[in-house]
Amino acid sequence: MESTIVMRSVSALKCYENNPRHNENAVEKVAESIKEFGFLVPIVIDTNDVIIAGETRLKASKLLQLDKVPCIIADKLTDEQIKAFRLIENKTSEFATWDFEKLQEELKAIDIDIGLYNFPELDDVELNVSDDDFLKDTEIVREHHNKTTTCPKCGEVFEI
């Protein structure tokens, strides 16, 4: 499917009234990201300018008092596909994990202040994990208990 980016007035865009995702805590962080890097990820909308994906970016745009934002119109999807995509788009990031060694390298390699985004200080973190803590190919784990580690600097607990 081919998509075209179009500019839409912020005031013309509508939030989906049945959005089950609570995104209020992310709005300021997204606004800071847009300020720092520009509006790099378009909002996905339907043909009635209702948001399919990108409500947090819309709220951040309003906070930044932007007039127009880039959008992609998903005009080839059925109503059912739109509903499914809304949910999947919000859910998929929960399946991702961090490679803490690579994260540490990346964090050390930039001078831009990204403290607002709550990345942990990893210099003194010892991860208490073993190979048995990870799923292997198609193995099903019935009683899998998440392990946690605590950041020694900020005290925040992370599931690993």
PDB file of C-alpha atoms in Angstrom:
ATOM      1  CA  MET A   1       0.000   0.000   0.000  1.00  0.00           C
ATOM      2  CA  GLU A   2       1.282   3.397  -0.906  1.00  0.00           C
ATOM      3  CA  SER A   3       0.907   6.235   1.577  1.00  0.00           C
ATOM      4  CA  THR A   4       1.203   9.954   1.092  1.00  0.00           C
ATOM      5  CA  ILE A   5       2.015  12.398   3.852  1.00  0.00           C
ATOM      6  CA  VAL A   6      -0.369  15.347   3.970  1.00  0.00           C
ATOM      7  CA  MET A   7      -0.395  18.370   6.256  1.00  0.00           C
ATOM      8  CA  ARG A   8      -3.515  18.748   8.376  1.00  0.00           C
ATOM      9  CA  SER A   9      -4.616  21.523  10.682  1.00  0.00           C
ATOM     10  CA  VAL A  10      -4.241  20.474  14.311  1.00  0.00           C
ATOM     11  CA  SER A  11      -7.706  21.841  15.010  1.00  0.00           C
ATOM     12  CA  ALA A  12      -9.229  19.608  12.303  1.00  0.00           C
ATOM     13  CA  LEU A  13      -7.945  16.360  13.811  1.00  0.00           C
ATOM     14  CA  LYS A  14     -10.164  14.413  16.198  1.00  0.00           C
ATOM     15  CA  CYS A  15      -9.198  11.984  18.906  1.00  0.00           C
ATOM     16  CA  TYR A  16     -10.857   8.581  18.735  1.00  0.00           C
ATOM     17  CA  GLU A  17     -13.529   8.694  21.440  1.00  0.00           C
ATOM     18  CA  ASN A  18     -13.056   5.072  22.525  1.00  0.00           C
ATOM     19  CA  ASN A  19      -9.254   5.081  22.789  1.00  0.00           C
ATOM     20  CA  PRO A  20      -8.378   2.636  25.582  1.00  0.00           C
ATOM     21  CA  ARG A  21      -4.783   3.882  25.881  1.00  0.00           C
ATOM     22  CA  HIS A  22      -3.963   6.442  28.591  1.00  0.00           C
ATOM     23  CA  ASN A  23      -1.247   8.666  27.178  1.00  0.00           C
ATOM     24  CA  GLU A  24      -1.331  11.787  29.354  1.00  0.00           C
ATOM     25  CA  ASN A  25       2.015  10.994  31.025  1.00  0.00           C
ATOM     26  CA  ALA A  26       3.757  10.857  27.639  1.00  0.00           C
ATOM     27  CA  VAL A  27       2.513  14.158  26.162  1.00  0.00           C
ATOM     28  CA  GLU A  28       5.224  16.437  27.583  1.00  0.00           C
ATOM     29  CA  LYS A  29       7.950  13.950  26.667  1.00  0.00           C
ATOM     30  CA  VAL A  30       6.682  13.698  23.091  1.00  0.00           C
ATOM     31  CA  ALA A  31       6.427  17.493  22.914  1.00  0.00           C
ATOM     32  CA  GLU A  32      10.065  17.801  24.000  1.00  0.00           C
ATOM     33  CA  SER A  33      11.073  15.239  21.388  1.00  0.00           C
ATOM     34  CA  ILE A  34       9.213  17.162  18.670  1.00  0.00           C
ATOM     35  CA  LYS A  35      10.882  20.394  19.813  1.00  0.00           C
ATOM     36  CA  GLU A  36      14.334  18.790  19.736  1.00  0.00           C
ATOM     37  CA  PHE A  37      14.094  16.692  16.569  1.00  0.00           C
ATOM     38  CA  GLY A  38      11.085  17.941  14.611  1.00  0.00           C
ATOM     39  CA  PHE A  39       7.855  16.160  13.756  1.00  0.00           C
ATOM     40  CA  LEU A  40       9.341  12.976  12.266  1.00  0.00           C
ATOM     41  CA  VAL A  41       6.509  10.461  12.743  1.00  0.00           C
ATOM     42  CA  PRO A  42       3.235  11.368  11.005  1.00  0.00           C
ATOM     43  CA  ILE A  43      -0.145  10.902  12.649  1.00  0.00           C
ATOM     44  CA  VAL A  44      -2.264   8.194  11.016  1.00  0.00           C
ATOM     45  CA  ILE A  45      -5.870   9.293  10.398  1.00  0.00           C
ATOM     46  CA  ASP A  46      -8.976   7.982   8.706  1.00  0.00           C
ATOM     47  CA  THR A  47     -10.845   9.801   5.933  1.00  0.00           C
ATOM     48  CA  ASN A  48     -12.832  11.759   8.571  1.00  0.00           C
ATOM     49  CA  ASP A  49      -9.644  13.087  10.250  1.00  0.00           C
ATOM     50  CA  VAL A  50     -10.138  10.793  13.263  1.00  0.00           C
ATOM     51  CA  ILE A  51      -6.825   9.596  14.682  1.00  0.00           C
ATOM     52  CA  ILE A  52      -5.950   5.959  14.185  1.00  0.00           C
ATOM     53  CA  ALA A  53      -2.410   6.224  15.604  1.00  0.00           C
ATOM     54  CA  GLY A  54      -0.743   9.295  17.048  1.00  0.00           C
ATOM     55  CA  GLU A  55      -3.038  10.809  19.659  1.00  0.00           C
ATOM     56  CA  THR A  56      -0.080  11.586  21.906  1.00  0.00           C
ATOM     57  CA  ARG A  57       1.625  13.417  19.027  1.00  0.00           C
ATOM     58  CA  LEU A  58      -1.569  15.430  18.474  1.00  0.00           C
ATOM     59  CA  LYS A  59      -1.743  16.410  22.155  1.00  0.00           C
ATOM     60  CA  ALA A  60       1.959  17.323  22.087  1.00  0.00           C
ATOM     61  CA  SER A  61       1.322  19.440  18.968  1.00  0.00           C
ATOM     62  CA  LYS A  62      -1.408  21.335  20.783  1.00  0.00           C
ATOM     63  CA  LEU A  63       0.919  21.861  23.736  1.00  0.00           C
ATOM     64  CA  LEU A  64       3.523  23.270  21.319  1.00  0.00           C
ATOM     65  CA  GLN A  65       0.830  25.376  19.620  1.00  0.00           C
ATOM     66  CA  LEU A  66       1.581  23.948  16.180  1.00  0.00           C
ATOM     67  CA  ASP A  67      -0.841  24.881  13.412  1.00  0.00           C
ATOM     68  CA  LYS A  68      -0.335  21.895  11.096  1.00  0.00           C
ATOM     69  CA  VAL A  69       1.093  18.408  11.444  1.00  0.00           C
ATOM     70  CA  PRO A  70       2.050  15.671   8.977  1.00  0.00           C
ATOM     71  CA  CYS A  71      -0.531  12.909   8.606  1.00  0.00           C
ATOM     72  CA  ILE A  72      -1.028   9.716   6.662  1.00  0.00           C
ATOM     73  CA  ILE A  73      -4.586   8.973   5.594  1.00  0.00           C
ATOM     74  CA  ALA A  74      -5.369   5.255   5.931  1.00  0.00           C
ATOM     75  CA  ASP A  75      -8.048   5.278   3.260  1.00  0.00           C
ATOM     76  CA  LYS A  76      -7.563   1.666   2.141  1.00  0.00           C
ATOM     77  CA  LEU A  77      -8.418   0.052   5.484  1.00  0.00           C
ATOM     78  CA  THR A  78     -11.842  -1.250   6.473  1.00  0.00           C
ATOM     79  CA  ASP A  79     -13.412  -0.049   9.723  1.00  0.00           C
ATOM     80  CA  GLU A  80     -12.519  -3.368  11.334  1.00  0.00           C
ATOM     81  CA  GLN A  81      -8.893  -3.102  10.152  1.00  0.00           C
ATOM     82  CA  ILE A  82      -8.710   0.426  11.566  1.00  0.00           C
ATOM     83  CA  LYS A  83      -9.929  -0.776  14.969  1.00  0.00           C
ATOM     84  CA  ALA A  84      -7.429  -3.643  14.948  1.00  0.00           C
ATOM     85  CA  PHE A  85      -4.540  -1.414  13.823  1.00  0.00           C
ATOM     86  CA  ARG A  86      -5.300   1.102  16.599  1.00  0.00           C
ATOM     87  CA  LEU A  87      -4.919  -1.595  19.218  1.00  0.00           C
ATOM     88  CA  ILE A  88      -1.943  -3.346  17.637  1.00  0.00           C
ATOM     89  CA  GLU A  89      -0.028  -0.097  17.104  1.00  0.00           C
ATOM     90  CA  ASN A  90      -0.290   0.667  20.819  1.00  0.00           C
ATOM     91  CA  LYS A  91       0.405  -2.887  21.982  1.00  0.00           C
ATOM     92  CA  THR A  92       3.458  -3.858  19.939  1.00  0.00           C
ATOM     93  CA  SER A  93       5.998  -1.778  21.872  1.00  0.00           C
ATOM     94  CA  GLU A  94       5.238  -3.870  24.955  1.00  0.00           C
ATOM     95  CA  PHE A  95       6.836  -6.884  23.258  1.00  0.00           C
ATOM     96  CA  ALA A  96      10.181  -5.179  22.762  1.00  0.00           C
ATOM     97  CA  THR A  97      13.020  -5.500  25.254  1.00  0.00           C
ATOM     98  CA  TRP A  98      16.309  -3.690  25.784  1.00  0.00           C
ATOM     99  CA  ASP A  99      19.792  -4.962  25.130  1.00  0.00           C
ATOM    100  CA  PHE A 100      21.272  -3.157  28.143  1.00  0.00           C
ATOM    101  CA  GLU A 101      24.870  -3.352  26.919  1.00  0.00           C
ATOM    102  CA  LYS A 102      23.947  -1.703  23.602  1.00  0.00           C
ATOM    103  CA  LEU A 103      21.701   0.772  25.403  1.00  0.00           C
ATOM    104  CA  GLN A 104      24.600   1.751  27.636  1.00  0.00           C
ATOM    105  CA  GLU A 105      26.832   2.251  24.575  1.00  0.00           C
ATOM    106  CA  GLU A 106      24.212   4.402  22.855  1.00  0.00           C
ATOM    107  CA  LEU A 107      23.550   6.517  25.942  1.00  0.00           C
ATOM    108  CA  LYS A 108      27.274   7.154  26.376  1.00  0.00           C
ATOM    109  CA  ALA A 109      27.668   8.133  22.707  1.00  0.00           C
ATOM    110  CA  ILE A 110      25.305  11.129  22.784  1.00  0.00           C
ATOM    111  CA  ASP A 111      25.686  14.525  24.391  1.00  0.00           C
ATOM    112  CA  ILE A 112      22.030  15.522  24.049  1.00  0.00           C
ATOM    113  CA  ASP A 113      20.277  15.694  27.427  1.00  0.00           C
ATOM    114  CA  ILE A 114      17.639  12.956  27.391  1.00  0.00           C
ATOM    115  CA  GLY A 115      17.150  12.799  31.160  1.00  0.00           C
ATOM    116  CA  LEU A 116      13.466  13.638  30.710  1.00  0.00           C
ATOM    117  CA  TYR A 117      12.914  10.180  29.212  1.00  0.00           C
ATOM    118  CA  ASN A 118      13.999   8.273  32.345  1.00  0.00           C
ATOM    119  CA  PHE A 119      16.692   6.083  30.843  1.00  0.00           C
ATOM    120  CA  PRO A 120      18.508   4.306  33.660  1.00  0.00           C
ATOM    121  CA  GLU A 121      22.134   4.867  34.575  1.00  0.00           C
ATOM    122  CA  LEU A 122      23.557   1.474  33.732  1.00  0.00           C
ATOM    123  CA  ASP A 123      27.187   1.825  34.880  1.00  0.00           C
ATOM    124  CA  ASP A 124      26.647   0.099  38.218  1.00  0.00           C
ATOM    125  CA  VAL A 125      23.719  -2.159  37.360  1.00  0.00           C
ATOM    126  CA  GLU A 126      24.237  -5.887  37.700  1.00  0.00           C
ATOM    127  CA  LEU A 127      21.580  -7.849  35.911  1.00  0.00           C
ATOM    128  CA  ASN A 128      20.606 -10.994  37.769  1.00  0.00           C
ATOM    129  CA  VAL A 129      19.485 -13.047  34.767  1.00  0.00           C
ATOM    130  CA  SER A 130      20.422 -16.347  33.186  1.00  0.00           C
ATOM    131  CA  ASP A 131      19.637 -18.090  29.931  1.00  0.00           C
ATOM    132  CA  ASP A 132      16.755 -19.870  31.665  1.00  0.00           C
ATOM    133  CA  ASP A 133      15.018 -16.504  32.092  1.00  0.00           C
ATOM    134  CA  PHE A 134      14.346 -16.229  28.370  1.00  0.00           C
ATOM    135  CA  LEU A 135      11.878 -18.092  26.194  1.00  0.00           C
ATOM    136  CA  LYS A 136      13.454 -20.351  23.598  1.00  0.00           C
ATOM    137  CA  ASP A 137      11.889 -20.471  20.105  1.00  0.00           C
ATOM    138  CA  THR A 138       8.424 -21.996  20.627  1.00  0.00           C
ATOM    139  CA  GLU A 139       8.778 -22.989  24.275  1.00  0.00           C
ATOM    140  CA  ILE A 140       5.694 -22.209  26.345  1.00  0.00           C
ATOM    141  CA  VAL A 141       6.331 -21.127  29.898  1.00  0.00           C
ATOM    142  CA  ARG A 142       3.291 -21.593  32.101  1.00  0.00           C
ATOM    143  CA  GLU A 143       4.612 -20.142  35.330  1.00  0.00           C
ATOM    144  CA  HIS A 144       6.995 -17.446  34.174  1.00  0.00           C
ATOM    145  CA  HIS A 145       7.762 -14.841  36.821  1.00  0.00           C
ATOM    146  CA  ASN A 146       9.251 -11.559  35.672  1.00  0.00           C
ATOM    147  CA  LYS A 147      12.563 -10.606  37.200  1.00  0.00           C
ATOM    148  CA  THR A 148      13.335  -7.074  38.227  1.00  0.00           C
ATOM    149  CA  THR A 149      16.400  -4.950  38.755  1.00  0.00           C
ATOM    150  CA  THR A 150      16.669  -1.647  40.587  1.00  0.00           C
ATOM    151  CA  CYS A 151      18.620   1.287  39.198  1.00  0.00           C
ATOM    152  CA  PRO A 152      21.188   2.269  41.849  1.00  0.00           C
ATOM    153  CA  LYS A 153      21.013   5.960  40.876  1.00  0.00           C
ATOM    154  CA  CYS A 154      17.303   6.698  40.662  1.00  0.00           C
ATOM    155  CA  GLY A 155      15.856   3.710  42.537  1.00  0.00           C
ATOM    156  CA  GLU A 156      13.417   2.918  39.719  1.00  0.00           C
ATOM    157  CA  VAL A 157      12.544  -0.766  39.349  1.00  0.00           C
ATOM    158  CA  PHE A 158      12.675  -2.248  35.850  1.00  0.00           C
ATOM    159  CA  GLU A 159      11.176  -5.548  34.718  1.00  0.00           C
ATOM    160  CA  ILE A 160      13.591  -7.602  32.678  1.00  0.00           C
TER     161      ILE A 160
END
